[in-house]
Coordinates of C-alpha atoms in Angstrom, one line a residue:
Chain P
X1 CA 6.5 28.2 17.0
X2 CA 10.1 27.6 18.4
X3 CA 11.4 30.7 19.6
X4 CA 15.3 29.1 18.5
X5 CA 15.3 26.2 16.2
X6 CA 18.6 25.3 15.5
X7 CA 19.0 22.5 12.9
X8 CA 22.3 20.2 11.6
X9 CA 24.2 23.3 12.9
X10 CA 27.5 22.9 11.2
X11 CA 30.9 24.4 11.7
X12 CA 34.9 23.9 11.4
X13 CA 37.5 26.0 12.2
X14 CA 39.8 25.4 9.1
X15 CA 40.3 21.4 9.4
X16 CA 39.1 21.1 13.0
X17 CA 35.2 20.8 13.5
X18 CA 33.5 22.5 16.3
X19 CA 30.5 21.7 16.1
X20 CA 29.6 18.3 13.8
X21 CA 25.9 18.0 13.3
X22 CA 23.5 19.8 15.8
X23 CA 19.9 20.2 16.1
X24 CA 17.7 21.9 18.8
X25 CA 14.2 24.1 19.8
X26 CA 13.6 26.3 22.6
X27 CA 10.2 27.4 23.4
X28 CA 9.6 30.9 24.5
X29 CA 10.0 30.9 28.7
X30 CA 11.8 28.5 29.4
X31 CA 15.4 27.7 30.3
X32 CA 17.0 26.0 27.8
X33 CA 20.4 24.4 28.8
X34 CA 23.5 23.1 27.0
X35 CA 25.5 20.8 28.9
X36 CA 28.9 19.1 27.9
X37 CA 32.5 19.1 28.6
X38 CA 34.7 22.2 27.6
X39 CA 35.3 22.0 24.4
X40 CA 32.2 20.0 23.3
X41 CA 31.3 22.8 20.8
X42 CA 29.0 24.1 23.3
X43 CA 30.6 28.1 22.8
X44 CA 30.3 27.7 19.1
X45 CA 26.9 26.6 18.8
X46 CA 25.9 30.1 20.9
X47 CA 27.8 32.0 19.1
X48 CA 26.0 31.1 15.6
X49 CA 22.6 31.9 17.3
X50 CA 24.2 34.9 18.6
X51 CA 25.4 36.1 15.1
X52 CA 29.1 36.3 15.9
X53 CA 30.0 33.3 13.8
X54 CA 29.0 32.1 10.5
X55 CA 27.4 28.2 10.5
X56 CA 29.4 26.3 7.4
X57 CA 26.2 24.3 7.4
X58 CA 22.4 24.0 8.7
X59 CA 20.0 26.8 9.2
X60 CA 19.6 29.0 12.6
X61 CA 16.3 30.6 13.4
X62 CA 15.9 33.3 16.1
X63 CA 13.1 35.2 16.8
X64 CA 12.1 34.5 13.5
X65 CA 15.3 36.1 12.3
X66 CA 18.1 34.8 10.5
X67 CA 20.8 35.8 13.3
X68 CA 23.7 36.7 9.8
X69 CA 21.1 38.5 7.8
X70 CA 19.0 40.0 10.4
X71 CA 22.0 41.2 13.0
X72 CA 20.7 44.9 13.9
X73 CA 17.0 43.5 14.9
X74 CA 18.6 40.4 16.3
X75 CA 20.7 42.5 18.4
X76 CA 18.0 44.7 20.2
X77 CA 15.7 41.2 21.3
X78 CA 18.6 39.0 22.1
X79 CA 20.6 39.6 25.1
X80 CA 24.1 38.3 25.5
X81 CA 26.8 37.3 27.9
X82 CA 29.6 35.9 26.5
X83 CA 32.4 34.0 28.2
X84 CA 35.9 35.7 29.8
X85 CA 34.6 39.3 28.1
X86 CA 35.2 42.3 30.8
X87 CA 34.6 46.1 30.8
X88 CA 37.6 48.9 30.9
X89 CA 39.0 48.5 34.7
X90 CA 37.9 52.0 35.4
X91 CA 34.5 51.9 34.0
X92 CA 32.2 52.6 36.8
X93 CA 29.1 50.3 37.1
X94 CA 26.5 52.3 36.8
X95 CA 28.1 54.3 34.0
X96 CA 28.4 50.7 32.4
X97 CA 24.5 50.2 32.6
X98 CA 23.7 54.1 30.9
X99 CA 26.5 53.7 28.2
X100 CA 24.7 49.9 27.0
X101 CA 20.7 51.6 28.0
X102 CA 21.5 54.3 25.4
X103 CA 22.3 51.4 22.7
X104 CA 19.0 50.1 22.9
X105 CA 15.4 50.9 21.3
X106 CA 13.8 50.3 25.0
X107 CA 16.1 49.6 27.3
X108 CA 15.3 48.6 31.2
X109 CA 15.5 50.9 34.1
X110 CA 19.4 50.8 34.9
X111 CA 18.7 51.1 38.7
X112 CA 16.2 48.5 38.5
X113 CA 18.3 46.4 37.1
X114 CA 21.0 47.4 39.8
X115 CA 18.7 46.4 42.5
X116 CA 17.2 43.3 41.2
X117 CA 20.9 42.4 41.2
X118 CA 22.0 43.2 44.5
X119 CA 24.8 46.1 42.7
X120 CA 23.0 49.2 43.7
X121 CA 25.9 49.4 46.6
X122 CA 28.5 49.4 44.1
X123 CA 27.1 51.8 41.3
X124 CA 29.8 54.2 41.7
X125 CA 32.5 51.2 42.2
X126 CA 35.1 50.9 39.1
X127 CA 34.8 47.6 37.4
X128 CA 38.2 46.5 38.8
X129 CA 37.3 46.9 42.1
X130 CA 34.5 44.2 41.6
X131 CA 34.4 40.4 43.3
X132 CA 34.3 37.8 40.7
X133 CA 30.4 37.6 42.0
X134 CA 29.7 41.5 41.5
X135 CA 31.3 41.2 37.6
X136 CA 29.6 38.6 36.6
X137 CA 25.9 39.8 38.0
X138 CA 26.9 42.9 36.2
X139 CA 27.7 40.9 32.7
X140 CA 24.0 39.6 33.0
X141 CA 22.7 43.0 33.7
X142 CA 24.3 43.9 31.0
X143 CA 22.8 41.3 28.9
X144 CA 19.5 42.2 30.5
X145 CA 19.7 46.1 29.9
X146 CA 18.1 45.9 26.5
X147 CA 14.9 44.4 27.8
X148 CA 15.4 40.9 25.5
X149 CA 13.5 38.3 24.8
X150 CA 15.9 35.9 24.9
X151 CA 19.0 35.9 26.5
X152 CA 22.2 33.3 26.1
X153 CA 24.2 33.2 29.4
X154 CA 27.6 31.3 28.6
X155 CA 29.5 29.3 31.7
X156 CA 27.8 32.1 33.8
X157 CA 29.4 30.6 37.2
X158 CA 32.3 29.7 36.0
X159 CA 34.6 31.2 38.7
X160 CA 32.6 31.9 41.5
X161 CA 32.6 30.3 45.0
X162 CA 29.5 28.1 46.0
X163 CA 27.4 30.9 48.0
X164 CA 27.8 34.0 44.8
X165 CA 27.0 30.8 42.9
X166 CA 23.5 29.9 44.7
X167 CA 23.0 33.7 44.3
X168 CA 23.2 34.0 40.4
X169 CA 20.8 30.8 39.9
X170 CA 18.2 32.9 42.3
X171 CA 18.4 35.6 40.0
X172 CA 18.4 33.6 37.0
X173 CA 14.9 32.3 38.2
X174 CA 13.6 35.4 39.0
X175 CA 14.6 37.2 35.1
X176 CA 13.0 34.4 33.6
X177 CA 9.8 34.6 36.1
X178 CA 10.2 37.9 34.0
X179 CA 9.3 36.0 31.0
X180 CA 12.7 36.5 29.4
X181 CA 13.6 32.9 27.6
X182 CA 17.2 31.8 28.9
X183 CA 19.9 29.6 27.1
X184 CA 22.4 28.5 29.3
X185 CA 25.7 26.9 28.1
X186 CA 27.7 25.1 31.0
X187 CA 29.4 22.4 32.1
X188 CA 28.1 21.7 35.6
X189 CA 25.8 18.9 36.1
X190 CA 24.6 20.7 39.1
X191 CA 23.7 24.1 37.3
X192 CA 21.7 22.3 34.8
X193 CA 19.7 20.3 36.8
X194 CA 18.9 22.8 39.2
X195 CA 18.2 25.8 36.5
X196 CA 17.4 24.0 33.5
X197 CA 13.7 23.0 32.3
X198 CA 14.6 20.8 29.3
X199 CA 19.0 20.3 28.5
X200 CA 20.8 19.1 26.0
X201 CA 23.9 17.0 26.3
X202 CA 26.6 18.1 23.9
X203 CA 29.8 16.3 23.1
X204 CA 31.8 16.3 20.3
X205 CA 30.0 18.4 18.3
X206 CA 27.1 16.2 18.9
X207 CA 23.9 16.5 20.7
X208 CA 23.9 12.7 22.6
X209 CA 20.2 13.7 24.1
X210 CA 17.7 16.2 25.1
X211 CA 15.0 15.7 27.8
X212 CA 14.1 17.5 31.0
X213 CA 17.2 17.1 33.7
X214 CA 14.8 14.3 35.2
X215 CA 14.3 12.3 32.1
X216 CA 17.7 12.2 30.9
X217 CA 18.7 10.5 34.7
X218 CA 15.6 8.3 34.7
X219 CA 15.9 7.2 30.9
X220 CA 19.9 5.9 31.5
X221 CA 19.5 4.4 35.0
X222 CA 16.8 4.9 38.4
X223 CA 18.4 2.9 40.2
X224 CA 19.1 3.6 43.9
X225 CA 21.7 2.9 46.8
X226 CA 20.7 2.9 50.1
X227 CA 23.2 2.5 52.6
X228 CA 22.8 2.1 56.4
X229 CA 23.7 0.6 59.8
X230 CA 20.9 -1.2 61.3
X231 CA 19.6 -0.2 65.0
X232 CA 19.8 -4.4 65.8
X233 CA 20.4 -7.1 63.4
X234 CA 17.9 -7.6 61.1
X235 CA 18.0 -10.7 58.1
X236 CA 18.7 -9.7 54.8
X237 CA 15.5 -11.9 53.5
X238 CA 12.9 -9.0 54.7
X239 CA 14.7 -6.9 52.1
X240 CA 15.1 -9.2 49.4
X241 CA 11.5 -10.2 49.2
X242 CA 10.8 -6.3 48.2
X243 CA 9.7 -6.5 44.6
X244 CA 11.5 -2.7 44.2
X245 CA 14.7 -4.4 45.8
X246 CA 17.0 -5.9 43.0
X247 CA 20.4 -6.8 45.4
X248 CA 21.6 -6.8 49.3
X249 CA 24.7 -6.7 50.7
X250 CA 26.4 -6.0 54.0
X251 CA 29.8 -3.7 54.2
X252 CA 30.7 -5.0 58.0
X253 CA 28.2 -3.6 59.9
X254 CA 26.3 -2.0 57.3
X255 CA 23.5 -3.0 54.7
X256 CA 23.6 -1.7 51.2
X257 CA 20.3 -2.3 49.4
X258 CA 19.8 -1.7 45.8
X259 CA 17.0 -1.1 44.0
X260 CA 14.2 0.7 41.7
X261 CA 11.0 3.3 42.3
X262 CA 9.9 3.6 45.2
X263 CA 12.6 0.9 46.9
X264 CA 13.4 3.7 49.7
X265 CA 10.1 3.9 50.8
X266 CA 9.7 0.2 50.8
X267 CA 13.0 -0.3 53.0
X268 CA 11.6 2.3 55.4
X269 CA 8.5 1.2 55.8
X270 CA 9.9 -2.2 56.7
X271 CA 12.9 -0.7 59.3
X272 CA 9.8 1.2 61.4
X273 CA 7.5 -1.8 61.6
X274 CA 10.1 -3.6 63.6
X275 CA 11.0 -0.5 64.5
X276 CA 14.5 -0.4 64.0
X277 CA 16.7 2.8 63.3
X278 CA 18.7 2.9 60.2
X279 CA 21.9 5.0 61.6
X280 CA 24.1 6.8 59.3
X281 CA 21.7 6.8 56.2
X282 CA 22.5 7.3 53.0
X283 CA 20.7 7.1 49.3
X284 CA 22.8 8.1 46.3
X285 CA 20.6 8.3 43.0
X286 CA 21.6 8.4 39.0
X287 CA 22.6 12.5 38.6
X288 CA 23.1 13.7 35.4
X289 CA 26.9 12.9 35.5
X290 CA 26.1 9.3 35.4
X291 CA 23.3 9.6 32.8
X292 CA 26.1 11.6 30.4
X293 CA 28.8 9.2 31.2
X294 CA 25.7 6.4 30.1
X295 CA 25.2 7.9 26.8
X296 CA 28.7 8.9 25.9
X297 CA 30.9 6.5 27.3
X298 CA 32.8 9.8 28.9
X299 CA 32.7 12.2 32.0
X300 CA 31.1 15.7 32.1
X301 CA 34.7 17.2 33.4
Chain H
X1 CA 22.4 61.1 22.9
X2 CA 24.1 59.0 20.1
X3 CA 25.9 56.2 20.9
X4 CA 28.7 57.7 19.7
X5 CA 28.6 60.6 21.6
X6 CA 27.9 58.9 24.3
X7 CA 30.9 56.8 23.9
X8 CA 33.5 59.6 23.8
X9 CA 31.6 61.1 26.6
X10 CA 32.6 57.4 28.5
X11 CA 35.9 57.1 26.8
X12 CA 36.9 60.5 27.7
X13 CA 35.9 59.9 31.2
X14 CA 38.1 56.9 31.0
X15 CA 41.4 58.7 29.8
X16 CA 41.5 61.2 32.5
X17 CA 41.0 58.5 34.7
X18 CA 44.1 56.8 33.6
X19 CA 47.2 56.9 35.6
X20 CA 49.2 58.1 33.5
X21 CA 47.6 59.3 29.9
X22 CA 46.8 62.8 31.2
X23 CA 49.9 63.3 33.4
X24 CA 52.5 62.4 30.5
X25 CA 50.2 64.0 27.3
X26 CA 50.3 67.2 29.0
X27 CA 53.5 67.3 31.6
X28 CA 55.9 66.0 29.2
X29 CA 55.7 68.7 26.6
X30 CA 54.7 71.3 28.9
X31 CA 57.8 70.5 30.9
X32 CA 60.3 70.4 28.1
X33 CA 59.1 73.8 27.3
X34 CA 59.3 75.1 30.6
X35 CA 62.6 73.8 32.0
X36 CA 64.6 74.9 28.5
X37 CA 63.4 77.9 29.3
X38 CA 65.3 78.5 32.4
X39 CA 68.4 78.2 29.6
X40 CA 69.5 81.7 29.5
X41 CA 69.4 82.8 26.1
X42 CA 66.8 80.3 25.1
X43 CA 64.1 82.2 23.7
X44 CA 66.2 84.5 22.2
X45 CA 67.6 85.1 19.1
X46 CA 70.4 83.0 18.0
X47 CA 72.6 83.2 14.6
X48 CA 72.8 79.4 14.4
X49 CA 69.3 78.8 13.8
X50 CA 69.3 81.4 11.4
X51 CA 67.6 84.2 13.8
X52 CA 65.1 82.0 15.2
X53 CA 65.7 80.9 19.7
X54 CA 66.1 77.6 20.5
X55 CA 62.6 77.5 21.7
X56 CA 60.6 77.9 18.9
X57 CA 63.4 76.4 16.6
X58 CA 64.0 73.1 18.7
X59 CA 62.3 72.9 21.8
X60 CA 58.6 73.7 20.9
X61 CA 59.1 71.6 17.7
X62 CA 59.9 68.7 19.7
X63 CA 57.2 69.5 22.6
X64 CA 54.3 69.1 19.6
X65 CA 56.4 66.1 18.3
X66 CA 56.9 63.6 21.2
X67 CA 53.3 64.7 22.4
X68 CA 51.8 63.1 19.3
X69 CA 54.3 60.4 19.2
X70 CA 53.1 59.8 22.3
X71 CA 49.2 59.9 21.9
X72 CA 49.7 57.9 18.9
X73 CA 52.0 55.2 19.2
X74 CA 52.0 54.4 22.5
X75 CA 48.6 55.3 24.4
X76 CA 46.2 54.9 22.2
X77 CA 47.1 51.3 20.7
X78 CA 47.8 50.4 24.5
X79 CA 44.1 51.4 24.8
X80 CA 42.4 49.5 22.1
X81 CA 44.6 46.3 22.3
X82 CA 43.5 46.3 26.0
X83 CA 40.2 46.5 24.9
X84 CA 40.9 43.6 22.7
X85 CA 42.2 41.8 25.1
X86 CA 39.7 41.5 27.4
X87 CA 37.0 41.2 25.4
X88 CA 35.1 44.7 25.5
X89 CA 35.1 44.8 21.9
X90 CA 34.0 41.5 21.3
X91 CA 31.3 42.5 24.1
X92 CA 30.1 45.5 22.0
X93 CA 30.1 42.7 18.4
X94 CA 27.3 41.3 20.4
X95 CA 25.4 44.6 21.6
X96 CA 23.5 46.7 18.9
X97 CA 26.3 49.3 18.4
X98 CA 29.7 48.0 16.3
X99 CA 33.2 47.7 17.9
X100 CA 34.5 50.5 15.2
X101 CA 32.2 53.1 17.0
X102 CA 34.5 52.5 20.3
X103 CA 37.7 52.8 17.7
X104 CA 36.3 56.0 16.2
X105 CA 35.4 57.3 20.0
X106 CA 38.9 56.0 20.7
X107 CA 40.5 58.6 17.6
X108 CA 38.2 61.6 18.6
X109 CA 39.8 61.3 22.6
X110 CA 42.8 61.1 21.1
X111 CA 42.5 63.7 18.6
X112 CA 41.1 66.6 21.1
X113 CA 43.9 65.9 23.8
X114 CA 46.3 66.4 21.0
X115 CA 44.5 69.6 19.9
X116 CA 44.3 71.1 23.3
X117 CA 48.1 70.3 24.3
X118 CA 49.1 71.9 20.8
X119 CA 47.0 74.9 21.2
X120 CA 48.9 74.4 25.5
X121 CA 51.9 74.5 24.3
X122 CA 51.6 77.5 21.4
X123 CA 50.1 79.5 24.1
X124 CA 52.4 78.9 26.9
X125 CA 55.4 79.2 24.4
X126 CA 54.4 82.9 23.4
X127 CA 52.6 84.4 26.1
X128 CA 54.5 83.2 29.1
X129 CA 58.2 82.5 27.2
X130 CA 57.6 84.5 24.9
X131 CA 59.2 83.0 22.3
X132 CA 58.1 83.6 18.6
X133 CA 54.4 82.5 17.5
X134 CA 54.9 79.8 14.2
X135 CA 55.4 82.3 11.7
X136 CA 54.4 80.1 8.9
X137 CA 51.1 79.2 10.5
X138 CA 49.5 77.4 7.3
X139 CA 52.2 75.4 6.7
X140 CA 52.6 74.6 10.2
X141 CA 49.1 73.5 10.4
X142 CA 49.3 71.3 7.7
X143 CA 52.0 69.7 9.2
X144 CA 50.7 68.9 12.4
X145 CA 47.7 67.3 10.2
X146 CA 49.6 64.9 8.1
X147 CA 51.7 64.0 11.1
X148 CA 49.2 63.2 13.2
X149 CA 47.3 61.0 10.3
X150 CA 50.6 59.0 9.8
X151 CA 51.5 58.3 13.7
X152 CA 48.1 57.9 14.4
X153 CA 47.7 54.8 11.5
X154 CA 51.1 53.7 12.4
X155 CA 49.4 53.5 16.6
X156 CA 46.5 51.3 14.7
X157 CA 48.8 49.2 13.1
X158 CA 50.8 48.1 16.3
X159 CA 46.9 47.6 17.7
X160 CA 46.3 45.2 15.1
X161 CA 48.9 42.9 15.7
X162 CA 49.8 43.5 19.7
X163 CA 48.0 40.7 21.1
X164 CA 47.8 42.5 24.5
X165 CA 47.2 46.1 25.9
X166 CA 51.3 45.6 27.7
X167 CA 52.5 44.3 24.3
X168 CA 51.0 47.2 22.5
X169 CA 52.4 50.0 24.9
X170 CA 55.8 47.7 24.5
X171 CA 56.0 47.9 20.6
X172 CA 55.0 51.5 20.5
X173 CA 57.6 52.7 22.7
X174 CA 60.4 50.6 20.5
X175 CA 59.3 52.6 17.6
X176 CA 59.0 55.6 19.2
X177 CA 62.2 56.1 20.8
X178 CA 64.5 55.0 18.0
X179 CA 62.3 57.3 15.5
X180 CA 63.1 60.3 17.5
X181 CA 66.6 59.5 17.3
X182 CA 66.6 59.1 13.8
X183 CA 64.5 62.4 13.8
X184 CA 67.2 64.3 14.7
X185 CA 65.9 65.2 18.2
X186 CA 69.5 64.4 19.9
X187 CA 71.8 65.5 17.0
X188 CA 69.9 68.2 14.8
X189 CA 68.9 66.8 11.5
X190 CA 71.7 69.3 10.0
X191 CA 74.6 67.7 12.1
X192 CA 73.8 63.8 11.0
X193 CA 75.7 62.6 7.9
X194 CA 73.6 63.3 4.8
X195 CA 72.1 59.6 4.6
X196 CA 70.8 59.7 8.0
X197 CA 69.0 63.8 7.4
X198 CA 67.2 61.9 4.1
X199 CA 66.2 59.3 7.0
X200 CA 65.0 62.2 9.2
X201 CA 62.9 63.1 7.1
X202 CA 60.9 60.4 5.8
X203 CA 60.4 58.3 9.3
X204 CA 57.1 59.7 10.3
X205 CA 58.7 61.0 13.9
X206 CA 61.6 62.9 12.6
X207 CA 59.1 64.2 9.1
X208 CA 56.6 65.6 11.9
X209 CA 59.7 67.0 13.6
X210 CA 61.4 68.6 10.7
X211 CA 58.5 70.5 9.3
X212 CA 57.3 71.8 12.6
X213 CA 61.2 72.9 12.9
X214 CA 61.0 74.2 9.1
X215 CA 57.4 76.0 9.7
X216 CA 57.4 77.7 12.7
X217 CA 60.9 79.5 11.3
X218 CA 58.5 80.2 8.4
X219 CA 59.8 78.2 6.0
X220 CA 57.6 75.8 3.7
X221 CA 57.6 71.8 4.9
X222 CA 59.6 69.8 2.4
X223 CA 58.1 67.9 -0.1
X224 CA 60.0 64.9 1.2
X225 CA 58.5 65.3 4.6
X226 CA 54.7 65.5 3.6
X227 CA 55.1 63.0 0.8
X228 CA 56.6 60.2 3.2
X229 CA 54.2 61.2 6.0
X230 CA 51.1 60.9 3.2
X231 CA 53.2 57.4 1.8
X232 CA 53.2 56.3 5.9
X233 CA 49.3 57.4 6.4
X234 CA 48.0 55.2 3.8
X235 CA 50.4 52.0 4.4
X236 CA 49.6 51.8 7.4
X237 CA 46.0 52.1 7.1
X238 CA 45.9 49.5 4.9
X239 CA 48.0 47.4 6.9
X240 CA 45.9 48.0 9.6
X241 CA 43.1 47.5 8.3
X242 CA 43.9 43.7 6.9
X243 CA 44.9 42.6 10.5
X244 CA 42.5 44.6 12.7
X245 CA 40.9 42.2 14.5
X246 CA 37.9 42.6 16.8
X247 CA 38.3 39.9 18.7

């Protein structure tokens, strides 16, 4: 059984609709994501599994528990970090941590939770005082302090620089190693397809397709680029016999080879028979920005 | 501990860590008493307020006053429209504990600073100025009551519609500062032309203001004054709570 099932999710604000027709599982452990462009209904779609809105249409399961009717159990199984929510400026962290601990059934260890996040330095720091990196890793501890089962993590690196970045995806690994199932709403390709075990692409109000980050690339397009400037000339007929190899070109001194599969491997293999060196490589693949642009017609930003 | 409890523990943490709530709550009145003091004369006797000192007629009347206009209309919506604002009580809508448990920890804060800076300045007033103790203590008492409840639901009205914590602090002070003039806190309510005393005494400032003047002489509180500050209470309240919004 699902541990969410979302299903023709429905909702408008007054004439406006967020969030048209959507429909979605998540199985307990793994990291669900939701990928689309801001303002794709992404937010909205969270917030009816976390309770905070009221669907106009379709039915939300969490948990077993209807997230309106069921709010007070829903609450203590299903962590939450919402999007641009802070803490009083002279809240000090650790005090944070014990004031949330004491909301909860069985909460986690608050210094624990401090070290598995790399805060136990600033316990005694006031909230204001934080890095954008040392808020948000507090925000998930906070949505990690009841000891959930499932926890929704919205645009969680929204904000940061590239290394704090790397640093919350390590830890998101690790909590769900935990067994804690995640749902993670964002809007970089990157993100998902590092983090995410299955995604769904959102736009307007729609879900355009779900699949593992892999599927979703291979289903719209595998096809391949290799670029590179050969060691000594070398005729473009070796490549084109490859069955994986679909076009070749030369760019001035440089061959660009298209192709499918394994056509990288192929185009190797032939370079180090004659032994030639293929100088400033490089292979650009389908990402996930290409596979969303395929099946909406639109870009992820 | 109850997540109350443990909530005013944090929020009362988080007003004496404030720059300036604890500094102006307790300076300001405890300074107005202190410097009128030095007036020679002051906490004596004097004919015009009908045997009463200017301390305990006008001074300590006003200390009480401006402290809970103050606390009520200026602090504490600054406070919770902050809190709005960014989000910590929409943060709390998704933990297991409601956003109105932060509001009630909010009041309680609130409530006990104004308790203790009353009881401050009563004590400082008498034993150390020694001007007269409120000689109508009751009436005094219930004064203080139903002007706190009608500044305090005016202070959760301009948090319902302040979009910001700046805003909030902004609004507050434009009421406050005009209601004390109206009052009667420059000119005594006796001096103003008779429209402006009726005013004096139904604008919530200048009813807390006149009744504290009226009781500690030990007269009773007009009717006028408790009526408008009851009329204020629950207008506000249900004002307040139409617009309150927790996010």
């Amino acid at each position: 059984m699902p541990i969410i099932d979302v299903q023709n999710l429905h909702k408008r604000y007054g004439d406006k609709v967020a969030v048209e027709d959507v429909s979605f599982t998540v199985e307990r452990g793994e990291i669900f994501g939701i990928l689309g462009p801001n303002g794709a209904g992404k937010t909205t779609t969270v917030e009816c599994i976390e309770g905070l809105r009221k669907p106009d249409g379709g039915t939300v399961s969490v948990l077993g528990l209807d997230p309106r009717r069921d709010t007070a159990e829903l609450r203590q199984r299903l962590g939450v970090q919402l999007q641009e929510s802070e803490l009083p400026e002279r809240m000090k962290v650790r005090e944070a941590l014990d004031l949330y601990a004491s909301f909860y059934r069985n909460p986690a260890n608050p210094d624990e939770l401090l070290d598995i996040l790399g805060l136990t330095a600033k316990r005694d720091s006031a909230y204001k005082k934080l890095s954008g990196g040392q808020k948000q890793r507090l925000s998930i501890a906070l949505s990690l302090i009841g000891n959930p089962e499932v926890a929704v993590l919205d645009e969680l690196t929204t904000g940061l620089d590239p290394q704090a970045r790397r640093e919350v995806w390590d830890l998101i690994e690790h909590v769900r190693a935990g067994g804690v199932t995640i749902v993670l709403v964002t809007h970089f390709m990157e993100e998902a397809e590092r983090l995410c075990d299955r995604l769904a692409l959102i736009d307007s109000g729609k879900v355009a397709a779900i699949d593992t980050p892999a599927g979703l690339v291979a289903g719209v397009n595998d096809e391949q680029r290799i670029r590179f400037r050969p060691s000594r000339p070398i005729e473009d007929s070796v490549f084109a016999e490859l069955p994986e190899v679909r076009s070749v070109e030369r760019r001035g001194a440089q061959l660009v080879i298209t192709g499918t599969g394994n056509v990288l491997h192929a185009v190797t293999s032939v370079l180090a028979r004659r032994q030639i060196i293929a100088g400033e490589l490089r292979v650009d693949q389908a990402n996930l920005d290409d596979a969303f642009v395929a099946l909406t017609g639109r870009k992820l930003d | 501990m109850s997540a109350l409890g443990k909530m005013t523990a944090s929020e009362t943490r988080l007003f004496l860590r404030d720059p300036g709530a604890p500094i102006t709550v307790v300076g300001i009145p405890v300074a107005l008493l202190l410097v009128f003091s030095l007036i020679p004369g002051a906490s004596e006797p004097n004919a015009e307020f009908g045997g009463n000192s200017v301390m305990a007629n006008l001074i300590a009347p006003l200390a009480v006053a401006i402290l809970l206009g103050m606390l009520a209309l200026t602090i504490f919506p600054a406070f919770m429209a902050t809190y709005r604002e960014k989000g910590v009580l929409r943060r709390l809508s998704a933990s297991p504990v409601s956003p109105s448990t932060l509001l009630m920890a909010q009041l309680i804060v609130n409530l006990v600073a104004a308790l203790v800076v009353v009881l401050l300045v009563v004590v400082i007033g008498t034993a150390v100025i020694g001007m007269e103790a409120p000689a109508n203590p009751l009436g005094l008492t219930v004064s203080i009551v139903l002007g706190t409840a009608a500044l305090f639901a005016m202070g959760l009205l301009i948090a319902a519609v302040a979009p910001t914590g700046r805003a909030a602090g902004a609004i507050g002070s434009a009421a406050f500062f005009p209601m004390l003039a109206l009052g009667g806190v420059w000119v005594p309510k006796e001096h103003l032309p008779s429209f402006f005393q009726g005013v004096a005494d139904v604008l919530p400032m200048g009813a807390t203001y006149n009744a504290l003047r009226e009781t500690w002489a030990g007269g009773d509180p007009q009717l006028l004054q408790l009526g408008s500050l009851v009329v204020f209470t629950v207008v506000c309240l249900v004002l307040a709570a139409r617009l309150f919004r927790w996010q």
